[in-house]
Coordinates of C-alpha atoms in Angstrom, one line a residue:
Chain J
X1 CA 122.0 33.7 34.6
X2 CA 120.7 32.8 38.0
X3 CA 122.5 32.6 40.9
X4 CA 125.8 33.4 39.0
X5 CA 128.1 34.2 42.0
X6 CA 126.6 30.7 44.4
X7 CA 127.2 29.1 40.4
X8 CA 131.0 30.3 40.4
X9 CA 131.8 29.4 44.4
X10 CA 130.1 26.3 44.0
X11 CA 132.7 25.2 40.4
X12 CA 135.8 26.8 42.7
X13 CA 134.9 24.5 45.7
X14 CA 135.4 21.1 43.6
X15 CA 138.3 19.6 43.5
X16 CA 139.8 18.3 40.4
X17 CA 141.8 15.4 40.0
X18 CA 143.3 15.0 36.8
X19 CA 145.2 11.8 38.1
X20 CA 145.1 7.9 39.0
X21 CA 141.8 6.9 39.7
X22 CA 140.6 6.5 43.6
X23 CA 142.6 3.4 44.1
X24 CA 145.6 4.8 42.5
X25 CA 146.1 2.6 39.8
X26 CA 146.5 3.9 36.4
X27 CA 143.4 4.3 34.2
X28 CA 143.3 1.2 31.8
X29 CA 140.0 2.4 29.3
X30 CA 140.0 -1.8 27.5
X31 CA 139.6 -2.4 31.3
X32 CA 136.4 -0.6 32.1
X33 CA 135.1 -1.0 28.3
X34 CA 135.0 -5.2 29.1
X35 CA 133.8 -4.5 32.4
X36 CA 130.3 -2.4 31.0
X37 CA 129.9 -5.1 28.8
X38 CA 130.4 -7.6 31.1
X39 CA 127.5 -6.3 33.3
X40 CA 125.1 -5.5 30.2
X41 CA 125.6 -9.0 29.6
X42 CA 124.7 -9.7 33.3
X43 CA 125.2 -13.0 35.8
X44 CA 127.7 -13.6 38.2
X45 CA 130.4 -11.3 36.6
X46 CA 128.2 -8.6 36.3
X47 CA 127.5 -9.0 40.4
X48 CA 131.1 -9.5 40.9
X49 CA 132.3 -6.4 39.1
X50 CA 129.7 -4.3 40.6
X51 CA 130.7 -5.4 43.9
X52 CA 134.2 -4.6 43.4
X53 CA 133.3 -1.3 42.3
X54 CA 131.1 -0.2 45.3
X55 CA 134.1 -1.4 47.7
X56 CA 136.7 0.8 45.8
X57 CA 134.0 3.6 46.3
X58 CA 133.8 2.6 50.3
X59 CA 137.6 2.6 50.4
X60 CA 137.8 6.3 49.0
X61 CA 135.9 8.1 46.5
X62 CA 135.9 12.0 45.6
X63 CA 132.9 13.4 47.3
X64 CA 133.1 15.9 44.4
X65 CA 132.1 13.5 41.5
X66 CA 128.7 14.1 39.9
X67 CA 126.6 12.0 37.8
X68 CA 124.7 14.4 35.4
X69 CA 121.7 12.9 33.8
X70 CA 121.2 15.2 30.0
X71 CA 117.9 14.9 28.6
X72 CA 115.4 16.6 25.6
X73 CA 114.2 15.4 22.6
X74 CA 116.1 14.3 19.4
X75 CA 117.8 17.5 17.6
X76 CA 117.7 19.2 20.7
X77 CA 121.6 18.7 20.6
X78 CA 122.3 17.5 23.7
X79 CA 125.5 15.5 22.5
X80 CA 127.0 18.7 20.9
X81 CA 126.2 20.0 24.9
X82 CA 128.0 17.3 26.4
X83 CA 130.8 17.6 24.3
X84 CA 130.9 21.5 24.9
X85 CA 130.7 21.1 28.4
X86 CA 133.4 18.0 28.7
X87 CA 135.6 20.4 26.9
X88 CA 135.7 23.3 29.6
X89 CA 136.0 20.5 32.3
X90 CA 138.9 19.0 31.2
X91 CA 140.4 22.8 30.7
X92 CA 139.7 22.7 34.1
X93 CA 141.4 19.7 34.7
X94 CA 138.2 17.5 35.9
X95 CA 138.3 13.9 34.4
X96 CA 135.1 13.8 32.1
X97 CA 133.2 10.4 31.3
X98 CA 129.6 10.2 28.8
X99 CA 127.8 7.4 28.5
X100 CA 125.3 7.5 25.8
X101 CA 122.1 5.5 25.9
X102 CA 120.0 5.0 22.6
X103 CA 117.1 2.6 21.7
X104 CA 117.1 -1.0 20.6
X105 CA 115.0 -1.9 18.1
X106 CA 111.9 -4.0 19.8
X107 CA 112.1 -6.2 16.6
X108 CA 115.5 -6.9 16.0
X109 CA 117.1 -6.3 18.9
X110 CA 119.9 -4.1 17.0
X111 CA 120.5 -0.4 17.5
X112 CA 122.4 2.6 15.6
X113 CA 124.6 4.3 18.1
X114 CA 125.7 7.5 17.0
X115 CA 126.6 9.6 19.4
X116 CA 130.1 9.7 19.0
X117 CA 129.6 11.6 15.6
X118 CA 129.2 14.8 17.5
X119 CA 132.0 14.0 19.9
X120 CA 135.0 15.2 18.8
X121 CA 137.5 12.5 19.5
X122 CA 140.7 13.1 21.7
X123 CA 142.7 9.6 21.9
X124 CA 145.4 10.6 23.6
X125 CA 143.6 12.1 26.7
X126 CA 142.8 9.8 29.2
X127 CA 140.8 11.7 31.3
X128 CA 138.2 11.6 28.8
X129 CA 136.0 8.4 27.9
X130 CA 133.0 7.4 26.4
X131 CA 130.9 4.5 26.1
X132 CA 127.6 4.3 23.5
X133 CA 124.7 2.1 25.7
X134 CA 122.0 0.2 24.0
X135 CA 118.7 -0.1 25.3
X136 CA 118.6 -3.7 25.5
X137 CA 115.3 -4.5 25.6
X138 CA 114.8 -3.0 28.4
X139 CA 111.5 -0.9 27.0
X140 CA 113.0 2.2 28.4
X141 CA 114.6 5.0 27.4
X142 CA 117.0 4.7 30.1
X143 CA 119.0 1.0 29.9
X144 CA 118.5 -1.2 32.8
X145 CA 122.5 -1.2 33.1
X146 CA 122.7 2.3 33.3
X147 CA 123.1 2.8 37.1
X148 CA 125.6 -0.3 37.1
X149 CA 128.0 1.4 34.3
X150 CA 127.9 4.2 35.8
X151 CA 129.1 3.0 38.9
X152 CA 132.0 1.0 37.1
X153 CA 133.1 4.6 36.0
X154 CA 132.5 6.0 39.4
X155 CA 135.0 4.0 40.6
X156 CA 137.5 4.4 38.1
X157 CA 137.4 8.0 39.8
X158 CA 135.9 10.1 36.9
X159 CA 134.7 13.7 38.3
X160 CA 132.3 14.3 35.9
X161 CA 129.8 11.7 34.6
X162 CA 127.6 12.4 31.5
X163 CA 124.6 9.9 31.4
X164 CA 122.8 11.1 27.9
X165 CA 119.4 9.2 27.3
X166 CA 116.8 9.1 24.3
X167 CA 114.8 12.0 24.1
X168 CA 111.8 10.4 25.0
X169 CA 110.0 13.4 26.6
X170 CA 107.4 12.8 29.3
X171 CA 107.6 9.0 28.6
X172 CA 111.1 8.1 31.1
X173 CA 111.8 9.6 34.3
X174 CA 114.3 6.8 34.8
X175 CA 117.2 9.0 34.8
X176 CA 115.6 11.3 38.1
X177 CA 116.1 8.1 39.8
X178 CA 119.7 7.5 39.4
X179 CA 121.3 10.9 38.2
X180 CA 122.2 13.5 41.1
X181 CA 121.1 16.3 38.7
X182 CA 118.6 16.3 35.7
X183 CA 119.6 18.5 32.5
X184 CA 116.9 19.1 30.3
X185 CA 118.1 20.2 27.2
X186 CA 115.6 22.0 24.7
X187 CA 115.5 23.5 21.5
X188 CA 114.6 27.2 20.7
X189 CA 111.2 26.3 19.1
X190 CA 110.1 24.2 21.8
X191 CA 108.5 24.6 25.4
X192 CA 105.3 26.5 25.5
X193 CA 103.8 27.6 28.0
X194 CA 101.4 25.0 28.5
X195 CA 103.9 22.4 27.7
X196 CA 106.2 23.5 30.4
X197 CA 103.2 23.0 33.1
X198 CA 103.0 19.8 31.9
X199 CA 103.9 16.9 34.4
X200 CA 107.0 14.9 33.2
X201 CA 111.0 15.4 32.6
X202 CA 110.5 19.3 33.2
X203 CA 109.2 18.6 36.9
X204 CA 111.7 15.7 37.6
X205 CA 115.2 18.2 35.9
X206 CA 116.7 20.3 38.5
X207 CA 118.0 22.4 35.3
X208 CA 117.1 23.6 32.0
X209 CA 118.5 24.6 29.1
X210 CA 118.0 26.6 26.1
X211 CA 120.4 25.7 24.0
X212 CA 121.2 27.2 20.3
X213 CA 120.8 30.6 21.9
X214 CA 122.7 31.7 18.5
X215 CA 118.7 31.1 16.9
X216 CA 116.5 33.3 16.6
X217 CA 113.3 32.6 19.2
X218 CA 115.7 31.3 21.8
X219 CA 115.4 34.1 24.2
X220 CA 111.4 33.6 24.1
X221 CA 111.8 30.0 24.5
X222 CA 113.5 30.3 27.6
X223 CA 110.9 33.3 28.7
X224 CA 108.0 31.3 28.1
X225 CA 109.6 27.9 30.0
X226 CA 110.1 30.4 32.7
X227 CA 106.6 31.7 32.6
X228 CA 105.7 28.4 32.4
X229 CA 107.5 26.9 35.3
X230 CA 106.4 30.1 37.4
X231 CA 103.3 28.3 38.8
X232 CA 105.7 25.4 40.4
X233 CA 106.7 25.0 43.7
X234 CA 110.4 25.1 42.9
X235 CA 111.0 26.3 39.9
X236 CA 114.1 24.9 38.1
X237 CA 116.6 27.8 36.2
X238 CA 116.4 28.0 32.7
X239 CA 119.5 28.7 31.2
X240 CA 121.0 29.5 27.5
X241 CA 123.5 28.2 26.1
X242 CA 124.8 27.6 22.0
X243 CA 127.1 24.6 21.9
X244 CA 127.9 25.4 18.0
X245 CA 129.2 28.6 18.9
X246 CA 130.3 27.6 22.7
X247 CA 128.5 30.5 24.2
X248 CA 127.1 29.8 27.7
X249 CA 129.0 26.9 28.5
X250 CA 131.2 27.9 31.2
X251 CA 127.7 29.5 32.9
X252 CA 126.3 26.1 32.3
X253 CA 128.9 23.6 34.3
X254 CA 128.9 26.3 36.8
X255 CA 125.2 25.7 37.3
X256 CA 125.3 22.3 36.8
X257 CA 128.0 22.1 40.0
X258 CA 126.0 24.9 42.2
X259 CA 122.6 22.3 41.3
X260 CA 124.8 19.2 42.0
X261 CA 126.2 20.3 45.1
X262 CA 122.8 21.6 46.4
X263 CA 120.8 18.5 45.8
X264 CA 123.9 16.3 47.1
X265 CA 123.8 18.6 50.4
X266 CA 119.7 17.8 50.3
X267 CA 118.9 14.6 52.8
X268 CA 115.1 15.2 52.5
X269 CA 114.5 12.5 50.1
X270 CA 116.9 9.9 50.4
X271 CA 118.6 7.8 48.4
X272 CA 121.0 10.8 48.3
X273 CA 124.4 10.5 46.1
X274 CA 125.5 7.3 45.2
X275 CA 122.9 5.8 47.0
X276 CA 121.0 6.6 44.2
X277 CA 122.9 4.7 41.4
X278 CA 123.1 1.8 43.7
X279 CA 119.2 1.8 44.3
X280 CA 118.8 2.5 40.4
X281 CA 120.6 -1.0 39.7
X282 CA 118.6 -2.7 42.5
X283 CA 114.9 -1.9 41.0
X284 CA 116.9 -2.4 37.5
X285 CA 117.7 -6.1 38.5
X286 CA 114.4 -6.5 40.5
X287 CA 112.7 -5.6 37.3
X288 CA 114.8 -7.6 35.2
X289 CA 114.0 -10.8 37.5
X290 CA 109.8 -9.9 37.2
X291 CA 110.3 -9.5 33.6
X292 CA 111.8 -13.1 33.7
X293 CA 109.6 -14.6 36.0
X294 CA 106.6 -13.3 33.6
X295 CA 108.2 -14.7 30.6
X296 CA 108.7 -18.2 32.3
X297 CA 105.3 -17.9 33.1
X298 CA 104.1 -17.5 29.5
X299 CA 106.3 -19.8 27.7
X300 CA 105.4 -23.0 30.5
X301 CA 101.5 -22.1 30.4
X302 CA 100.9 -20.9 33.3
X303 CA 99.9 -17.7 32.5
X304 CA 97.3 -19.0 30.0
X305 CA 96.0 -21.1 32.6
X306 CA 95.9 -18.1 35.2
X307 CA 94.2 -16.1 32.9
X308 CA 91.5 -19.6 32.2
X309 CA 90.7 -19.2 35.9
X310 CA 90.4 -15.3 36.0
X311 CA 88.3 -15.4 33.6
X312 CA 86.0 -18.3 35.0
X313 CA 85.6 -17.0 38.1
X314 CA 87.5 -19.5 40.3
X315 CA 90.6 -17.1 40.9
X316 CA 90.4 -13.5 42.3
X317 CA 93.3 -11.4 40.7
X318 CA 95.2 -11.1 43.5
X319 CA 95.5 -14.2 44.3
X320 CA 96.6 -14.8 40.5
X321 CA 99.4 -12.6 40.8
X322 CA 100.4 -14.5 44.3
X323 CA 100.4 -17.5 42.3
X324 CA 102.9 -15.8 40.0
X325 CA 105.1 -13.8 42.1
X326 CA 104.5 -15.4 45.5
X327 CA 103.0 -13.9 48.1
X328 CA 102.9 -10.1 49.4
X329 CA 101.7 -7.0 48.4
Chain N
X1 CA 121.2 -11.2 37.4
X2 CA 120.6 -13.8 35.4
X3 CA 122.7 -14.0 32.4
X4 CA 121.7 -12.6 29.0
X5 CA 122.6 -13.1 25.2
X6 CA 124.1 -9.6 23.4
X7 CA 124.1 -8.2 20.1
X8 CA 127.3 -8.0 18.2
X9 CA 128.5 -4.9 18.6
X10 CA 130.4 -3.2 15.3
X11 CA 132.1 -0.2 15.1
X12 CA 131.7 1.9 11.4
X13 CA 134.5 4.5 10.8
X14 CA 135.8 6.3 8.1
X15 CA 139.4 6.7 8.5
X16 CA 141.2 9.7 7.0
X17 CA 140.3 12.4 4.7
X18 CA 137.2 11.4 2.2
X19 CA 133.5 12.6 3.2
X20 CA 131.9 10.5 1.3
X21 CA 129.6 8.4 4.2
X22 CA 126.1 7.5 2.0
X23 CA 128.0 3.5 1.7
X24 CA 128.6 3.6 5.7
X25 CA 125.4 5.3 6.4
X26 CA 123.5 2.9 4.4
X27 CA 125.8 -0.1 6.5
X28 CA 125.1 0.9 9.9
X29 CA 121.6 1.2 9.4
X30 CA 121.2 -2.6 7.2
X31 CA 123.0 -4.1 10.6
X32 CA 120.8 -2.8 12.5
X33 CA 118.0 -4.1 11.2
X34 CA 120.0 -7.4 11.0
X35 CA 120.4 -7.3 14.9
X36 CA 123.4 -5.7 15.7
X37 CA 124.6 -3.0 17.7
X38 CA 126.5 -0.8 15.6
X39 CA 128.3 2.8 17.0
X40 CA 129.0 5.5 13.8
X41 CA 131.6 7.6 14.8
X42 CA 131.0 10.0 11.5
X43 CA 133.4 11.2 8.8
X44 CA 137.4 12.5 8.7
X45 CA 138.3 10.0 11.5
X46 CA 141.9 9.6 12.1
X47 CA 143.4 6.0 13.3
X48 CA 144.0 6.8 16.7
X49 CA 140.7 7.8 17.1
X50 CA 139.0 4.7 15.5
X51 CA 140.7 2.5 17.7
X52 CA 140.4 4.5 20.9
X53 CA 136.8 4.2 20.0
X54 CA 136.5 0.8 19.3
X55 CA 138.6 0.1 22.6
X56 CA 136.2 2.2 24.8
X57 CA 133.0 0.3 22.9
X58 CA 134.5 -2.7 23.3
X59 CA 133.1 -3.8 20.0
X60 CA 133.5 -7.6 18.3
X61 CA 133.7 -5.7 14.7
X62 CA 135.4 -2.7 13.3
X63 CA 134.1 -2.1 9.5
X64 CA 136.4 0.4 7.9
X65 CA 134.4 2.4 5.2
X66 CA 137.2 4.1 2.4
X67 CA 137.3 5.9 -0.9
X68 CA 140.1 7.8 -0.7
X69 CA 142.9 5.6 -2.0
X70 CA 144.5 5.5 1.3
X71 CA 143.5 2.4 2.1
X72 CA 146.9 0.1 2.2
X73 CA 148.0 2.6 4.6
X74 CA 145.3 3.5 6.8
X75 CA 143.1 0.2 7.4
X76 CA 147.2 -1.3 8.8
X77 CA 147.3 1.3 10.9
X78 CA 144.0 0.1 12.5
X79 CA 144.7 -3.3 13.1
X80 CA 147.9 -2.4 14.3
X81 CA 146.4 -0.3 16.7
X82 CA 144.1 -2.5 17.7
X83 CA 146.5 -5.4 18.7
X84 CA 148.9 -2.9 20.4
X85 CA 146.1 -2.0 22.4
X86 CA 145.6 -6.0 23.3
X87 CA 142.5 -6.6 21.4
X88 CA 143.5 -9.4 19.8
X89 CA 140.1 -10.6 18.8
X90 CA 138.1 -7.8 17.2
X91 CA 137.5 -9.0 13.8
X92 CA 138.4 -5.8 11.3
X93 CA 136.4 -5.6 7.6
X94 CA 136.8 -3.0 4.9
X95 CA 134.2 -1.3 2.2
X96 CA 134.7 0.9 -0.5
X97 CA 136.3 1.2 -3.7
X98 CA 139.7 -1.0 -3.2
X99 CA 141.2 -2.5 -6.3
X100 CA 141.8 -6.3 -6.4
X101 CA 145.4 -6.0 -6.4
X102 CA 145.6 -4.6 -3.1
X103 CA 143.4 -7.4 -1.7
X104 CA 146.3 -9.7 -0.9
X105 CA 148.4 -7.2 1.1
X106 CA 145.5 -6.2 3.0
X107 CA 144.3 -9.6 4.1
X108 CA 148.1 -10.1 5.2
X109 CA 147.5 -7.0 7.4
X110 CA 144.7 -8.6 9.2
X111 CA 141.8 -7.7 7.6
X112 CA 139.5 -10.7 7.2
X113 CA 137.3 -9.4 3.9
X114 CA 136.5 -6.4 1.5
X115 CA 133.3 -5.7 0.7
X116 CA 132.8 -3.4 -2.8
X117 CA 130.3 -2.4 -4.4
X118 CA 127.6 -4.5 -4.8
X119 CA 127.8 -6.4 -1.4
X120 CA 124.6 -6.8 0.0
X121 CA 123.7 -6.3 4.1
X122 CA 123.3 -10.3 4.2
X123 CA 126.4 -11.4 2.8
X124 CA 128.1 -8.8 5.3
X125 CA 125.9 -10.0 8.1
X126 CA 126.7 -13.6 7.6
X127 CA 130.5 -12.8 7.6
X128 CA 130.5 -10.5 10.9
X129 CA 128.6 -13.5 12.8
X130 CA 130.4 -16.0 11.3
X131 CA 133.9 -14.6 12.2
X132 CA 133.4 -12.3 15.1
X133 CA 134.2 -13.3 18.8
X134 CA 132.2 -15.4 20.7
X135 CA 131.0 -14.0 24.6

């Protein structure tokens, strides 16, 4: 375990609050469930909401609430993790929210959301909630109403906020962006050497994770990831942990909290804290209104025509894209 | 943002004590590939947690899958829940083995249709977006 003692001064120094959220109104779950799907579905309401949110932040939020982002590939259990870990913190008396991303189908636009099998359900605790995200269409593996829900939960004053996402390997670093802490979760067969010099999720997570150190080979995966990760400049912890037989799981929320704190305390590469989210949902809706932009631009004919006069010559490229976009670069 | 069009979203639970999830498994994935977004919450659910779940999804559907025999208690107990919980508009369907007889008492209850065996995807498809909420 690294850093153990920083680890367990850094879990003491948060302060629960098993309570009303920051505004002190009691937690109503039906009313942040309509409010996520209000901003998936965007417009107005979506803005509205989201403003509200950020001005019950402003007016008084927990400095102590962290937005962990868990990532790794499929079977790496990372939702048997989360539900490990949401377990200790609500021992603890920290009120514990997931939200859950998984892809839409490009075709269909449906998507099978089953993260909740591995959750084992509470009802009657309100200081637990979870929420199963669809990409969208976004084309991500992160869903371009991530940062926004997870603001909604923010300010319904949840310490602890689980952000799962596909396992989409190097492909997504979207979750860096918004997330004050990056958990990679891997498996014990995976992470070679090689793979862990690899540019990608293991250079953008702040902390790694072995987990099903009740395998055999775990111990060597989490050697070689630290041989590995030797080379970088700062080389993230690699811990193990077996959610199936809730070994290491204390250890991890203890890192998780030392990581948090340290990168929250970190101003050298701002947007810091909530910041982050907030900038996350800005690029989110700034791509969502390029995407649009380029669609309109396709379905009227004036891509096809752009591309006529690329291609003969009369229009440089740059100017094309002015002619799409407006002006600037 | 602009405005966008969503998915119906449809909750799949197996309420109470059977294992037997093949028939649900097989569900959740044929709406899927019909366009909508459906959350599996798994086997050995109890009531409480089915609707806490389909409160916090904030789905348009909750599709009860049974076997056990328990149905004219259980799938109540859901919609019950549900409207205690002021969602007044989630549309709730049942699959599984559920004699005729026990149709009637269960429509009473609130639950719009049954689907046994031999219902295809499409025909449940075309019920869930004919009858669920609009948004």
């Amino acid at each position: 375990m690294h850093d153990g003692a920083d680890a367990v001064a850094a879990a003491d120094a948060v302060t629960p609050s098993d309570g009303p959220s920051s505004s002190g109104e009691r937690f109503d779950a039906r009313r942040l469930a309509q409010a996520i799907s209000a901003v998936e579905r965007g417009g107005s309401e979506a803005d509205a909401l989201i403003a509200a949110a950020l001005a019950r932040l402003a007016a008084g939020a927990s400095a102590s609430q962290r937005v962990v982002g868990v990532t790794g590939a499929p079977g790496a259990g990372k939702s048997s993790l989360i539900a490990a870990l949401s377990d200790v913190a609500r021992a603890a008396g920290r009120r514990v929210a997931i939200l859950a991303v998984d892809p839409s189908s490009a075709i269909t636009g449906g998507a099978l959301l089953g993260d909740r099998v591995r959750i084992d359900e509470r009802p009657d605790d309100p200081g637990r909630f979870m929420r199963s995200i669809a990409t969208r269409g976004s084309g991500r593996a992160l869903s371009h109403t991530a940062a926004a829900a997870s603001l909604l939960v923010e300010a319904e004053g949840f310490d602890l906020i689980f952000i799962e996402t596909v396992g989409a390997g190097q492909a997504d670093l979207g979750i860096a962006r918004l997330a004050d802490l990056v958990l990679l979760v891997e498996g014990p067969e995976g992470g070679d050497e090689v793979q862990a010099m690899k540019a990608g999720l293991l250079e953008s997570a702040q902390l790694i994770v072995v987990n099903k150190s009740d395998r055999p080979g775990a111990d060597r995966a989490a050697e070689r990831l630290r041989s590995g990760l030797s080379l970088a400049a700062a080389a993230p912890p690699v811990l193990l942990a077996s959610a199936a037989e809730s070994r290491g799981i204390a250890e991890l929320l203890a890192a998780i909290d030392a990581a948090a704190a340290a990168r929250a305390a970190d101003t050298s590469a701002p947007p810091a804290g909530r910041l982050r989210r907030v900038a996350a949902h800005l690029v989110a809706a700034a791509e969502a209104r390029l995407a649009s932009r380029l669609e309109g631009a396709e379905s009227s004919g004036a891509l096809a025509a752009l591309a006529a006069a690329i291609a003969a010559g009369e229009r440089p490229l740059e100017g094309a894209i002015d002619d799409l976009l407006g002006p600037g670069r | 943002m602009s405005e966008r069009s969503v998915p119906i979203r449809v909750l799949i639970a197996k309420p109470g004590l059977d294992g037997h999830d093949r028939g649900a498994k097989v569900l959740a994935r044929g709406l899927r590939d019909e366009g909508f977004e459906v959350i599996y919450t798994g086997i050995r659910r109890s009531t409480e947690a089915i609707i806490a779940a389909a409160i916090e999804e904030d789905v348009d559907v909750v599709g009860l899958s049974i076997l056990s025999g328990a149905h004219a208690t259980l799938l109540p107990k859901v919609v019950a829940g549900l409207r205690a919980a002021g969602a007044n508009d989630v549309l709730v369907v049942a699959g599984g083995i559920i004699p005729e007889e026990d149709r009637p008492g269960l429509a009473a209850a609130g639950i719009t249709a049954v689907f046994g065996p031999g219902s295809t995807i499409g025909e449940i498809a075309t019920h869930l977006r004919a009858h669920a909420r609009r948004r």
